[in-house]
PDB file of C-alpha atoms in Angstrom:
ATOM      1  CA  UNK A   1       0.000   0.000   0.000  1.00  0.00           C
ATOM      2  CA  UNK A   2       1.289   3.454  -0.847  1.00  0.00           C
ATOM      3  CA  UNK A   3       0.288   6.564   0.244  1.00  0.00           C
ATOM      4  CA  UNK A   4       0.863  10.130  -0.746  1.00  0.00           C
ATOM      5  CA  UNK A   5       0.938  13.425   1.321  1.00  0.00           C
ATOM      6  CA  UNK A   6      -0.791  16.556  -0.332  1.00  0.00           C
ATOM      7  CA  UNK A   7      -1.097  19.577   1.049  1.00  0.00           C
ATOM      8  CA  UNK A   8      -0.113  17.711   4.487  1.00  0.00           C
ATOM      9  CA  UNK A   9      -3.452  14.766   3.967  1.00  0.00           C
ATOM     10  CA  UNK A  10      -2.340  11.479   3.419  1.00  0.00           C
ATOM     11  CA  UNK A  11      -4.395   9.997   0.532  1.00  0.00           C
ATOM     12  CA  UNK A  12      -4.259   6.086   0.382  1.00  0.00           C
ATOM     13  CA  UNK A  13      -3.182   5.120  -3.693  1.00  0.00           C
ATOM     14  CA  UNK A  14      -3.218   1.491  -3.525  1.00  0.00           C
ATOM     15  CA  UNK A  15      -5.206  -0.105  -6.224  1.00  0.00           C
ATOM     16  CA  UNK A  16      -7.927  -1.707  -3.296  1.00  0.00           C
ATOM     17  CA  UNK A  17      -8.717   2.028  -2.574  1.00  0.00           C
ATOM     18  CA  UNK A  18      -9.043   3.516  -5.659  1.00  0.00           C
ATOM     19  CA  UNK A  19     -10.646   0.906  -7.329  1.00  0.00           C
ATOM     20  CA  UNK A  20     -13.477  -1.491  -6.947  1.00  0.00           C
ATOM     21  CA  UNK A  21     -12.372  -4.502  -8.582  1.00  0.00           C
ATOM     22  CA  UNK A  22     -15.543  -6.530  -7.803  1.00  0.00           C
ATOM     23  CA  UNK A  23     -17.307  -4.083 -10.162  1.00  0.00           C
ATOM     24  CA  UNK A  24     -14.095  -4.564 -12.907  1.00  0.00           C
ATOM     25  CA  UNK A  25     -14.564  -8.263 -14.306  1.00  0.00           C
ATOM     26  CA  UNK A  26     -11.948  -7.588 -16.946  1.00  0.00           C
ATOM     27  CA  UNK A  27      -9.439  -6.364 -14.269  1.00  0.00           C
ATOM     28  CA  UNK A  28      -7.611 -10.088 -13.631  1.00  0.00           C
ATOM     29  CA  UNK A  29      -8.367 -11.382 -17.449  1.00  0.00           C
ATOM     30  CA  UNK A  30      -6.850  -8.129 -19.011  1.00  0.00           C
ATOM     31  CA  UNK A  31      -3.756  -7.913 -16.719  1.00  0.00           C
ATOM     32  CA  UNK A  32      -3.348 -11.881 -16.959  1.00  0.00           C
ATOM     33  CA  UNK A  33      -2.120 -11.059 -20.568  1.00  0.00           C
ATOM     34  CA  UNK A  34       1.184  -9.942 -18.749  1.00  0.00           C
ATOM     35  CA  UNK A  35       2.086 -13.259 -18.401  1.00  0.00           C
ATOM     36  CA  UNK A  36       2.318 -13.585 -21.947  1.00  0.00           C
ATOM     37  CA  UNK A  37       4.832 -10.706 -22.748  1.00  0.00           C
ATOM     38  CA  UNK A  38       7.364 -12.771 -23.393  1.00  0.00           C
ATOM     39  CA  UNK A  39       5.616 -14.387 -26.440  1.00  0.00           C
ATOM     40  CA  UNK A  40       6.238 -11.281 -28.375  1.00  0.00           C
ATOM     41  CA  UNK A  41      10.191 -11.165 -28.650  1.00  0.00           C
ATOM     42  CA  UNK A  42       9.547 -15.391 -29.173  1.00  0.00           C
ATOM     43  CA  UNK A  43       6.837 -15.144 -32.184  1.00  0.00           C
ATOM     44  CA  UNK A  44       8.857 -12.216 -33.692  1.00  0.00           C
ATOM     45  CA  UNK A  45      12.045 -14.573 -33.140  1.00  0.00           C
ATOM     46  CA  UNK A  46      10.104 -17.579 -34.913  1.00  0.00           C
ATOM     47  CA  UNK A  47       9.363 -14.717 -37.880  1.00  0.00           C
ATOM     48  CA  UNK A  48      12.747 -13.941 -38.495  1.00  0.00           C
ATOM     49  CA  UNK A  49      14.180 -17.528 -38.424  1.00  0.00           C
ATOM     50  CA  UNK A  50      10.869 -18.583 -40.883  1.00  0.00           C
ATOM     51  CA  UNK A  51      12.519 -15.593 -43.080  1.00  0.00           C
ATOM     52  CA  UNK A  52       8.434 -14.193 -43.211  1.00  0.00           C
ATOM     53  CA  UNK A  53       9.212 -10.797 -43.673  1.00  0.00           C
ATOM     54  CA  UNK A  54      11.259 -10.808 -46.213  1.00  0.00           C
ATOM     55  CA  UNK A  55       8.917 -12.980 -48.447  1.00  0.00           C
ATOM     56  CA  UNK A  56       6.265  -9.929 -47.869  1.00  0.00           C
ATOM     57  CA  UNK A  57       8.824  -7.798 -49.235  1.00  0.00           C
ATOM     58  CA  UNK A  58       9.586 -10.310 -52.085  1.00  0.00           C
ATOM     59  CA  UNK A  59       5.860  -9.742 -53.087  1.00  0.00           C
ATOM     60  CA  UNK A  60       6.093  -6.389 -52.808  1.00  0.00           C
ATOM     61  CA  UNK A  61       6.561  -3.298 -50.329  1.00  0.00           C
ATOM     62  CA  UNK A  62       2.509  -2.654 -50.130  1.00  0.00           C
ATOM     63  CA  UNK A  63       1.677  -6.422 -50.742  1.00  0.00           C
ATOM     64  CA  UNK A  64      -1.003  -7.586 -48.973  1.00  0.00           C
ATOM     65  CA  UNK A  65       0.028 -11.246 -48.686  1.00  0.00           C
ATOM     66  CA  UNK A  66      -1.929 -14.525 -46.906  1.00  0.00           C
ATOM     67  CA  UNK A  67      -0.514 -17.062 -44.849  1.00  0.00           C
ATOM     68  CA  UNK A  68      -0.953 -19.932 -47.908  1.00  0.00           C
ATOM     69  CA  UNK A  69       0.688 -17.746 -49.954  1.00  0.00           C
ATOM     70  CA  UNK A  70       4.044 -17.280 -47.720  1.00  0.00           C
ATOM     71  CA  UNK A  71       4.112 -21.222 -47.163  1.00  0.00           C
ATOM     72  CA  UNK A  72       4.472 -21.531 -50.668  1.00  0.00           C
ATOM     73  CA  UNK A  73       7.174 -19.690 -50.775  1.00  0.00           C
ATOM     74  CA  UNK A  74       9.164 -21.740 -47.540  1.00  0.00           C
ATOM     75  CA  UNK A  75      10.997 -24.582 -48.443  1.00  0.00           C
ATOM     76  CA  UNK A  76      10.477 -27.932 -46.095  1.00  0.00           C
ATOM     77  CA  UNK A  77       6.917 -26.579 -44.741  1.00  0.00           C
ATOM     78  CA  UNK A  78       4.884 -28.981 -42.549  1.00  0.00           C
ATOM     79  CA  UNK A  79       1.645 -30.786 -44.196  1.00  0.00           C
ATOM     80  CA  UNK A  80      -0.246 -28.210 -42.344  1.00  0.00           C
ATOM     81  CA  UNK A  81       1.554 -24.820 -41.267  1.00  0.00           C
ATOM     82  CA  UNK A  82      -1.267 -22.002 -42.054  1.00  0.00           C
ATOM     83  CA  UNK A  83      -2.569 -21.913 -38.743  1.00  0.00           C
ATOM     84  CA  UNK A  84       0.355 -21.479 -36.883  1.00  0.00           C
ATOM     85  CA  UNK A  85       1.961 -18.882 -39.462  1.00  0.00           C
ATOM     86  CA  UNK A  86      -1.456 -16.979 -38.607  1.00  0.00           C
ATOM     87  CA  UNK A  87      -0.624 -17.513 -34.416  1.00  0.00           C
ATOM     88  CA  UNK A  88       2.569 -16.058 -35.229  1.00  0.00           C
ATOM     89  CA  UNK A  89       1.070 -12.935 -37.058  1.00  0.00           C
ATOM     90  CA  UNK A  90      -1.533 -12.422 -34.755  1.00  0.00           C
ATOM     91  CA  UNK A  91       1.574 -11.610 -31.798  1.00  0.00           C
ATOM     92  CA  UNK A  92       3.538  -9.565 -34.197  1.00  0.00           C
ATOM     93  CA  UNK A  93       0.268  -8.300 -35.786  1.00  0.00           C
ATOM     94  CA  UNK A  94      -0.674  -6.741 -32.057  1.00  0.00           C
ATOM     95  CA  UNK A  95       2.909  -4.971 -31.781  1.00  0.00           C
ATOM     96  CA  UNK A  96       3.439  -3.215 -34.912  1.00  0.00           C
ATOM     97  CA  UNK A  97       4.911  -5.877 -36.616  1.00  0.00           C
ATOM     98  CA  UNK A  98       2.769  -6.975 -39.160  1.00  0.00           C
ATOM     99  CA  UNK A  99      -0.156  -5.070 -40.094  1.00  0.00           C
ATOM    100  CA  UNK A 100      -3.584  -7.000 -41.690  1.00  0.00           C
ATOM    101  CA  UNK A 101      -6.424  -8.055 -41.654  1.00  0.00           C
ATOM    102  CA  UNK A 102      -7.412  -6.606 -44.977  1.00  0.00           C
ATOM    103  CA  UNK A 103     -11.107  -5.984 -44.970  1.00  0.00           C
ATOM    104  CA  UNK A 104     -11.967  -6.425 -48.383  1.00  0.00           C
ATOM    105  CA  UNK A 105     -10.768 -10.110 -48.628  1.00  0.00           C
ATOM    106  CA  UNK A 106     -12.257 -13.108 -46.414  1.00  0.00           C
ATOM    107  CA  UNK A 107      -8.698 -14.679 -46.153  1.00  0.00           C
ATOM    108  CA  UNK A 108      -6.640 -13.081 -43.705  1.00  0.00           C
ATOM    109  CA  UNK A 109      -3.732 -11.383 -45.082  1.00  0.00           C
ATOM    110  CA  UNK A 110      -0.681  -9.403 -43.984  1.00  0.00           C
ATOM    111  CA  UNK A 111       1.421  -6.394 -44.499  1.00  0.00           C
ATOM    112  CA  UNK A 112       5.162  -5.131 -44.018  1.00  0.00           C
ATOM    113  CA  UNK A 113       4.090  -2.157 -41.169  1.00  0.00           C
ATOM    114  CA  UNK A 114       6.630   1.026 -40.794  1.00  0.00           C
ATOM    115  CA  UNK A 115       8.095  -0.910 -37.930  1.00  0.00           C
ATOM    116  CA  UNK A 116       8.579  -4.252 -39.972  1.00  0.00           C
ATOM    117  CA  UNK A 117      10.569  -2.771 -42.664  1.00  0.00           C
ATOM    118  CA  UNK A 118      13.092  -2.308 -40.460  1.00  0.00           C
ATOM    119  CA  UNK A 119      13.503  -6.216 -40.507  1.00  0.00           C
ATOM    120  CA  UNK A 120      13.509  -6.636 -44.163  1.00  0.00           C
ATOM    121  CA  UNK A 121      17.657  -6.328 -45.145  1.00  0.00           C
ATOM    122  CA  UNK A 122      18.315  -3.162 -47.301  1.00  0.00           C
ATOM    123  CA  UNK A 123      19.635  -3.956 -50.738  1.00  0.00           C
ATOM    124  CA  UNK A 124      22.236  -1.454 -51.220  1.00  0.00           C
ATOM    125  CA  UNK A 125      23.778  -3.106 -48.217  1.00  0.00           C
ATOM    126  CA  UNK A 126      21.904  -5.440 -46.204  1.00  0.00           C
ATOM    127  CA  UNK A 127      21.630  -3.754 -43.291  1.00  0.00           C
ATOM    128  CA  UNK A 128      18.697  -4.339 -41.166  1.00  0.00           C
ATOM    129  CA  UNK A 129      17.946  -4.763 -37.182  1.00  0.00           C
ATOM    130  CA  UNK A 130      17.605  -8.855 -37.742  1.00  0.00           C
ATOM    131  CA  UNK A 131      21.069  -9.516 -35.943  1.00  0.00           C
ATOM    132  CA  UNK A 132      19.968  -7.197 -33.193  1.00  0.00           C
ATOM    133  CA  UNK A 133      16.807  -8.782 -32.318  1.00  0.00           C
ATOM    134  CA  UNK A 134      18.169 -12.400 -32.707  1.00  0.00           C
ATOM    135  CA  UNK A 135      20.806 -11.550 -30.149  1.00  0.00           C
ATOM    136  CA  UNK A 136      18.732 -10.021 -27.802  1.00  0.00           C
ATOM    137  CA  UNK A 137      16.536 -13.123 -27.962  1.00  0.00           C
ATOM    138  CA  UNK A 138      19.121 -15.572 -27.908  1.00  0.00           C
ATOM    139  CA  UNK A 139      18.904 -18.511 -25.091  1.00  0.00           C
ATOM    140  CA  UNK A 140      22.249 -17.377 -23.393  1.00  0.00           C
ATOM    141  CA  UNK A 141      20.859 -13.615 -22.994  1.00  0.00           C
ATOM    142  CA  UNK A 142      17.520 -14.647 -22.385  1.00  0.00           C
ATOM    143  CA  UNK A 143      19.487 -17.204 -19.367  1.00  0.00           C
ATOM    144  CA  UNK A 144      20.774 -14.437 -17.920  1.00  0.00           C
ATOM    145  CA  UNK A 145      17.612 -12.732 -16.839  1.00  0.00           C
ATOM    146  CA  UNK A 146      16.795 -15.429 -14.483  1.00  0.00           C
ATOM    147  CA  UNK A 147      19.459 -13.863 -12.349  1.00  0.00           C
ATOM    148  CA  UNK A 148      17.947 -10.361 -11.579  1.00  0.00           C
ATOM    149  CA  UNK A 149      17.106 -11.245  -8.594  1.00  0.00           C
ATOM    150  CA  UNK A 150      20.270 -12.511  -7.881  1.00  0.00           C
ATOM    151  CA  UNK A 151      21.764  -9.227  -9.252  1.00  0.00           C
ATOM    152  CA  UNK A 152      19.504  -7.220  -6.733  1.00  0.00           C
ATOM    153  CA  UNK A 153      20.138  -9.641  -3.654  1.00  0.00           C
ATOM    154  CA  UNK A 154      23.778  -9.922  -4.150  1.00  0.00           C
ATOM    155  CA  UNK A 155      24.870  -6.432  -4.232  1.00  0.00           C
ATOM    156  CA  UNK A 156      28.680  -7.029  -3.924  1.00  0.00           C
ATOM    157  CA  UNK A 157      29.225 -10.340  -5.927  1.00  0.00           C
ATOM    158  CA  UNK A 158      31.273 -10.297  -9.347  1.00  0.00           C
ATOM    159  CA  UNK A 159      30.687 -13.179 -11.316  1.00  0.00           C
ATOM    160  CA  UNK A 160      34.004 -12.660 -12.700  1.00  0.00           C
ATOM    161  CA  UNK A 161      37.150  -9.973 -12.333  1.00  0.00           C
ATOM    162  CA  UNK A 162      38.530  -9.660 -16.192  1.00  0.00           C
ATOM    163  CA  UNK A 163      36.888  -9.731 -19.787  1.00  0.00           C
ATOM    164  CA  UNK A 164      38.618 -10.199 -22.682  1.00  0.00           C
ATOM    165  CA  UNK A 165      37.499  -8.818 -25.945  1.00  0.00           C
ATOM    166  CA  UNK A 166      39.116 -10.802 -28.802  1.00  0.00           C
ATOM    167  CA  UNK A 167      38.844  -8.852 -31.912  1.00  0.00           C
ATOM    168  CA  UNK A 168      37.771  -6.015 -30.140  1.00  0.00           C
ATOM    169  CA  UNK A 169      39.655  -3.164 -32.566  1.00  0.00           C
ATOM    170  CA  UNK A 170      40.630  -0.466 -30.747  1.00  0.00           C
ATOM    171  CA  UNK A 171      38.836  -1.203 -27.592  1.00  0.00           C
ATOM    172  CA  UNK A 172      35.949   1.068 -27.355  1.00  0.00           C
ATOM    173  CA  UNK A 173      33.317  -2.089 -25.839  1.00  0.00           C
ATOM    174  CA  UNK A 174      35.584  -3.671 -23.259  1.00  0.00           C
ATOM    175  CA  UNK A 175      36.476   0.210 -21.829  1.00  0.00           C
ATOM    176  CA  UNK A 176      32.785   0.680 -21.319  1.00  0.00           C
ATOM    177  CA  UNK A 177      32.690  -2.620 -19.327  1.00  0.00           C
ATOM    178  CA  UNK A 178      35.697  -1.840 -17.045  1.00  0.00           C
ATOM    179  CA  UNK A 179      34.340   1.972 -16.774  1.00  0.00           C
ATOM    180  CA  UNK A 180      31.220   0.792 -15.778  1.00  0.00           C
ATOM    181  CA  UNK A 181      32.347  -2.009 -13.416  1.00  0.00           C
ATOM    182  CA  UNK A 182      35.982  -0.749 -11.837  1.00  0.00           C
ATOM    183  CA  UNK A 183      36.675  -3.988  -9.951  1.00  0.00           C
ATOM    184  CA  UNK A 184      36.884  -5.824 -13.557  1.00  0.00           C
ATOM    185  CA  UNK A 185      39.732  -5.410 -15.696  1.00  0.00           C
ATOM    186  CA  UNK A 186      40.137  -5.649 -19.248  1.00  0.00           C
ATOM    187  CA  UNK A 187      41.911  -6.987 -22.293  1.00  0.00           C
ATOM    188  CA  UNK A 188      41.603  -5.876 -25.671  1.00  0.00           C
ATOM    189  CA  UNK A 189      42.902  -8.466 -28.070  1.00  0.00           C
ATOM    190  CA  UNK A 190      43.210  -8.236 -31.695  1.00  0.00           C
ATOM    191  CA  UNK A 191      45.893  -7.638 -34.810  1.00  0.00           C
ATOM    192  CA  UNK A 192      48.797  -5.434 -34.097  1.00  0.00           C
ATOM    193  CA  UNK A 193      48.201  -3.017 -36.478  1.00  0.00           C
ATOM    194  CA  UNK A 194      45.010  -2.274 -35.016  1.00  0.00           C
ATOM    195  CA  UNK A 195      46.332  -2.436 -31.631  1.00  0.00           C
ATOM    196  CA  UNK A 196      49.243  -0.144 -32.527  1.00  0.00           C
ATOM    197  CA  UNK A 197      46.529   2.517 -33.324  1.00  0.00           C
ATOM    198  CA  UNK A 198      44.394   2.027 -30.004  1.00  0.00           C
ATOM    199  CA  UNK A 199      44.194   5.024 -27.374  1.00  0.00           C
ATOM    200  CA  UNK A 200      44.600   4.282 -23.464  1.00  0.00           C
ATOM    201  CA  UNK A 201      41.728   3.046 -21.547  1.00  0.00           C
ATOM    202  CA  UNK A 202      42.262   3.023 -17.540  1.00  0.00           C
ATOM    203  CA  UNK A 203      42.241  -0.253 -16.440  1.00  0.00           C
ATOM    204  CA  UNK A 204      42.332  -1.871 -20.132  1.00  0.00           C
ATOM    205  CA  UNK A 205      45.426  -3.532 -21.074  1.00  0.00           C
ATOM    206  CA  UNK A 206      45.857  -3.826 -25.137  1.00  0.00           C
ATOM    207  CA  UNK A 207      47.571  -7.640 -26.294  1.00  0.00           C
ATOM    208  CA  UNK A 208      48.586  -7.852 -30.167  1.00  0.00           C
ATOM    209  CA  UNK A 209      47.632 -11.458 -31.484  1.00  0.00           C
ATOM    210  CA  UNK A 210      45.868 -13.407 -33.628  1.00  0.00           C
ATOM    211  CA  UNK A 211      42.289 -15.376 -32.323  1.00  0.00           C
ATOM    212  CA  UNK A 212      43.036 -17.958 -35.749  1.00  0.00           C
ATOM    213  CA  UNK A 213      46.158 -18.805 -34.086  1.00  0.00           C
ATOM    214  CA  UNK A 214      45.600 -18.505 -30.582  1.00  0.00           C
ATOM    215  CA  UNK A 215      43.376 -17.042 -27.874  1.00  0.00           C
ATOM    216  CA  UNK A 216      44.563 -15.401 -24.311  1.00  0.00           C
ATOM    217  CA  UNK A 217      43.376 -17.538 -21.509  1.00  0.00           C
ATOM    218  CA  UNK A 218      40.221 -16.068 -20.551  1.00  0.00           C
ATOM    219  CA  UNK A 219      37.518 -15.961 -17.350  1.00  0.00           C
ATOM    220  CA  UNK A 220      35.440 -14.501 -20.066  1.00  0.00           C
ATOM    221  CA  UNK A 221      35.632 -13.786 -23.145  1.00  0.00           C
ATOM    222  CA  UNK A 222      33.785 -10.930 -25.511  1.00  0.00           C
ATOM    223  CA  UNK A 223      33.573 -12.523 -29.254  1.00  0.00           C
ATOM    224  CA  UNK A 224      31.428 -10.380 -31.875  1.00  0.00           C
ATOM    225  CA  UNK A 225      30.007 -12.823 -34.265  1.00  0.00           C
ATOM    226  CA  UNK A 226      29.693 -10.179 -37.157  1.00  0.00           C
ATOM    227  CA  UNK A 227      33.584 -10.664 -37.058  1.00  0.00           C
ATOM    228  CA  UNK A 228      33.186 -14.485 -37.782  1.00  0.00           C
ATOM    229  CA  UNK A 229      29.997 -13.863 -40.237  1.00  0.00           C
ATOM    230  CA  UNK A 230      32.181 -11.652 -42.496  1.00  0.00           C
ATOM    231  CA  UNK A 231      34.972 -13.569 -42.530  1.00  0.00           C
ATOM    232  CA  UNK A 232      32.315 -16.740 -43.399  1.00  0.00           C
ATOM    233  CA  UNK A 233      31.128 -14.659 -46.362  1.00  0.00           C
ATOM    234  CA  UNK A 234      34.304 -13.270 -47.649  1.00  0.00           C
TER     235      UNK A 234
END
């Protein structure tokens, strides 16, 4: 229970004061649905990794597009995969991600939304906010969040006390860590002609080496897998 002082009266602001939830019925059923947050980063996941959005696009920018028509398009689809392509939609559908239904049609169809197109890699140069998302939704960062309270309980313990960025250029990442976090220290590791280029960072020590040949020994390590992607395409 909270309470707030105005004007020197203390005015009770919990939610059994202020209101009557007998006389809500969708108070429990609409806040329930918080529950279920966490099917929104894991349908738009499922999106990405089905490649959905950028069949819309392959259709067109303004296509209006059904859920038959995009398992055409997939390669190894299931003997029956419409309904849960439309499950999928209907959680990205609700956050800006794809827009539909179209009214004028009795199949439901979908849409590439302002906020979808961001998803769809540009083709002057690919570039699109798919590697962010599937990181952020990855099962090790995902983990991690299972520890909050942990991280709240445990104010002074340090999982570990150095991080190593291999391939980390010049070392701007790994100096944020260590200025954010003084008891860690860091290591930026990469080529020596981009180390021989790299400014001082307080409590960042700079190695020259090569991670093809051989890695520092490492409590942790700080890999960037667009390194390894571009070297996988080159």
């Amino acid at each position: 229970m909270t309470k707030k002082i105005d004007h020197g009266e203390e005015h009770d602001t919990s939610p059994s004061s202020t209101t009557n939830l007998d006389d809500d019925a969708s108070y429990l059923s609409h806040n329930a649905n918080l529950g279920k947050l966490i099917c929104i980063p894991m349908a738009l996941r499922a999106a990405i990794e089905l490649n959905v959005f950028q069949l819309i696009s392959k259709f067109g920018l303004d296509a209006k597009v059904s859920a038959s028509q995009l398992v055409s398009k997939m390669p190894n689809a299931s003997n029956n995969p419409n309904a849960a392509i439309g499950d999928h939609f209907k959680v990205n559908q609700n956050n800006g991600g794809a827009g539909g239904p179209d009214a004028v049609v009795t199949e439901r169809v979908y849409g590439l939304t302002r906020a979808s197109y961001c998803l769809v890699p540009r083709e002057e140069d690919g570039v699109s906010l798919v590697p962010l998302l599937v990181l952020q939704s990855d099962k090790v960062i995902v983990d991690s969040f299972f520890k909050l309270k942990e991280m709240v309980m445990e104010k002074d313990v340090v999982p570990f006390h150095a991080a190593h960025d291999v391939g980390g250029g010049i070392g701007t990442s790994v100096s944020k860590i260590v200025a954010k976090y003084r008891s860690i220290s860091g290591i930026n590791f990469d080529l020596p002609h981009v180390i021989s280029v790299a400014p001082q960072y307080p409590g960042v020590e700079h190695v020259e080496g090569d991670m093809f040949e051989e890695l520092p020994k490492a409590q942790n390590m700080l890999l960037k897998v667009s390194k390894l992607r571009k070297l996988d395409t080159s």
